[in-house]
């Protein structure tokens, strides 16, 4: 009897179809408008220029928007693109083909991660453009503050975008894990949001674990800290200077950390989805 | 094992085998169980057109989902061409049209069929011509580049048939293919099933309109509340060997009396005299079909 091995090709086909669905549903359009809002917002900032630190402020705003709206996009897109298959019963036809359920989960994951990649790349490029334009203006206004040339390292901005994307990939994997056993889209979105908050505050739990006096706080803190990823790891240092760039080894470590969480969450999602009734 | 023996063995493997299938759904409240399929045992031989009939809610779709590995049975087992349903390999030779199908609205008909074909491992130079072929077979060539979101119910049914047929599977499973389809569409589906049968394919078809698919099925099983209540060859079930119908030109009253006397002389009786009626859907087919052609 011939076997049907796991096929990355089929997973990629599902990912491509998922990405196409997101694109044609104009899910991204909303976020494109948002990015446009960012540019307009930056233009409004012109009214209270405060020299070189303003660029740092702009970058913080940009990454803040990327983190917040990116998280909203990651959770909503995962829930929407997963449940559209279940609720419209397209998963019925798809899984009646010689397709592994693991291929379905991996395909959905890669598809939404690709959506997140588009989002992060777009916002990073826009942020770069805004910074470049504002930097030029400030240089003309305060030439003495920029005696050694520009202060913005665009490599750092790109790295910041990359780290945001890695973080969103982890969030997509976690949301997919929730979706794999959740009965409704709403539950997935709400739970995904809580997961996002917990991951952002995870370092507090870690603190509690190491410093708390009470047995309870220590155990709860330790439990949370060991299950949820720490999203603070994906933030850049407080500088846009190339001199303050994190060492490559650190970036690689963070990327592996993200990949590890994605792999574990996807594996658990496959496990939960394995026997799900379609 | 000699080639001869192995080919004989493979001929004996049924296309579908369901043994002691039970499926309970928990209805949620107070752990109440609903038994959708109750100890069902069925066997569909390769090359047959098999009808799974029964009223709404009798467990037909549930049986098919269990057969395709989309539902975990509570008890019992299913196999397709001898491969247990839980395995991915079991679905390689199957084309499936779900009940009231619904497909990716964002794709065009052609993209949709291409997607499913590639999911079945098809590719290369022959793919596009095969897609054109099945689109023509289901009569969707003109609408192939329209978004599936704009398709009517009948067109969804047809694009569903196209994706089920595109990889030329040995077994076709059609869940309520004629539900909500007009007589013209039903006739086309019937015609298609007969074509597939002629090419040696196995077709498993479900319907709640018991009469509608009687004409095409070799064998039928009738389910009621999950239980098998009747199974057998259609000719055995509906044919009445002890009766015959003769259709003649209208006879005047006196000739009819003569006929009765003739029969009575031989110890037989004329049971009914009636004017045969054509069916409305047949009239519809004749009129509409002619105009279309
Ligand atoms: N996912 C489900 N959860 C609970 N009950 C279900 C589910 N699917 C089907 N049923 C019930 O199982 C029975 C059989 O349904 P189904 O197989 O769809 O019937 P049919 O296809 O013959 O109309 C029905 O009573 C239906 O309500
Ligand atoms: Mg049904």
XYZ file of N, CA and C and ligand atoms in Angstrom, chain A residues 277-278, chain B residues 23-27 34-37 53-65 71 99 175-176 206 208 223 226, ligand 1:
123
model
N -13.789 17.299 15.022
C -14.833 16.903 14.084
C -15.133 18.080 13.174
N -15.010 17.824 11.896
C -15.128 18.906 10.922
C -16.572 19.051 10.472
N -22.114 6.349 15.786
C -21.644 7.703 16.059
C -22.610 8.397 17.001
N -22.099 8.758 18.160
C -22.889 9.517 19.134
C -22.424 10.955 19.116
N -23.348 11.879 19.145
C -23.003 13.286 19.356
C -23.483 13.649 20.740
N -22.628 14.346 21.488
C -23.128 14.814 22.772
C -23.826 16.127 22.485
N -25.063 16.231 22.930
C -25.829 17.428 22.593
C -25.512 18.550 23.559
N -26.793 11.865 21.468
C -27.674 11.663 20.340
C -27.004 10.653 19.428
N -27.670 9.557 19.173
C -27.058 8.532 18.334
C -27.433 8.820 16.887
N -26.466 9.281 16.106
C -26.742 9.659 14.719
C -26.648 8.460 13.792
N -25.728 7.539 14.109
C -25.588 6.320 13.312
C -25.534 5.162 14.301
N -30.029 6.088 1.168
C -31.246 6.891 1.222
C -31.758 7.014 2.650
N -32.618 7.961 2.828
C -33.211 8.123 4.148
C -33.686 9.542 4.328
N -34.631 9.727 5.251
C -35.138 11.087 5.477
C -34.060 11.988 6.087
N -34.363 13.264 6.188
C -33.440 14.210 6.808
C -33.105 13.760 8.223
N -31.832 13.858 8.568
C -31.425 13.549 9.936
C -31.308 12.074 10.215
N -31.283 11.242 9.154
C -31.204 9.806 9.392
C -29.757 9.321 9.505
N -28.814 10.232 9.355
C -27.418 9.842 9.579
C -26.596 9.599 8.327
N -27.106 10.016 7.171
C -26.373 9.780 5.925
C -25.075 10.576 5.879
N -25.180 11.876 6.137
C -23.982 12.716 6.073
C -22.974 12.317 7.141
N -23.477 11.942 8.297
C -22.581 11.526 9.382
C -21.804 10.273 8.963
N -22.508 9.342 8.334
C -21.848 8.128 7.865
C -20.732 8.474 6.889
N -21.037 9.402 5.981
C -20.053 9.755 4.965
C -18.861 10.469 5.572
N -19.123 11.320 6.552
C -17.995 12.011 7.197
C -17.108 11.019 7.944
N -14.798 12.591 10.852
C -15.366 12.403 12.190
C -14.781 11.130 12.774
N -22.487 18.041 1.204
C -23.876 18.495 1.169
C -23.894 20.021 1.125
N -22.829 13.760 -1.652
C -23.809 13.907 -0.576
C -24.906 14.858 -1.036
N -26.071 14.329 -1.234
C -27.234 15.108 -1.685
C -26.921 15.964 -2.915
N -25.979 9.957 -1.772
C -27.030 9.986 -0.761
C -28.141 10.896 -1.246
N -32.324 12.351 0.140
C -33.524 12.168 0.948
C -34.741 12.048 0.039
N -31.756 4.237 5.403
C -31.497 4.481 6.821
C -32.698 5.166 7.442
N -30.584 6.515 11.892
C -29.272 5.909 12.084
C -29.222 4.410 11.873
N -21.958 18.014 14.705
C -23.108 17.539 15.204
N -23.400 17.706 16.510
C -24.541 17.210 17.028
N -25.461 16.533 16.323
C -25.230 16.343 15.005
C -24.042 16.836 14.381
N -24.085 16.478 13.072
C -25.236 15.814 12.900
N -25.936 15.718 14.047
C -27.233 15.032 14.235
O -27.094 13.731 13.759
C -28.265 13.320 13.071
C -27.910 12.852 11.680
O -27.524 13.953 10.908
P -27.044 13.807 9.410
O -26.037 12.742 9.325
O -26.625 15.158 8.944
O -28.382 13.370 8.679
P -28.727 13.330 7.128
O -27.504 13.634 6.363
O -29.223 11.945 6.905
O -29.806 14.333 6.899
C -29.208 14.500 13.088
O -30.144 14.299 14.098
C -28.322 15.670 13.416
O -29.029 16.624 14.159
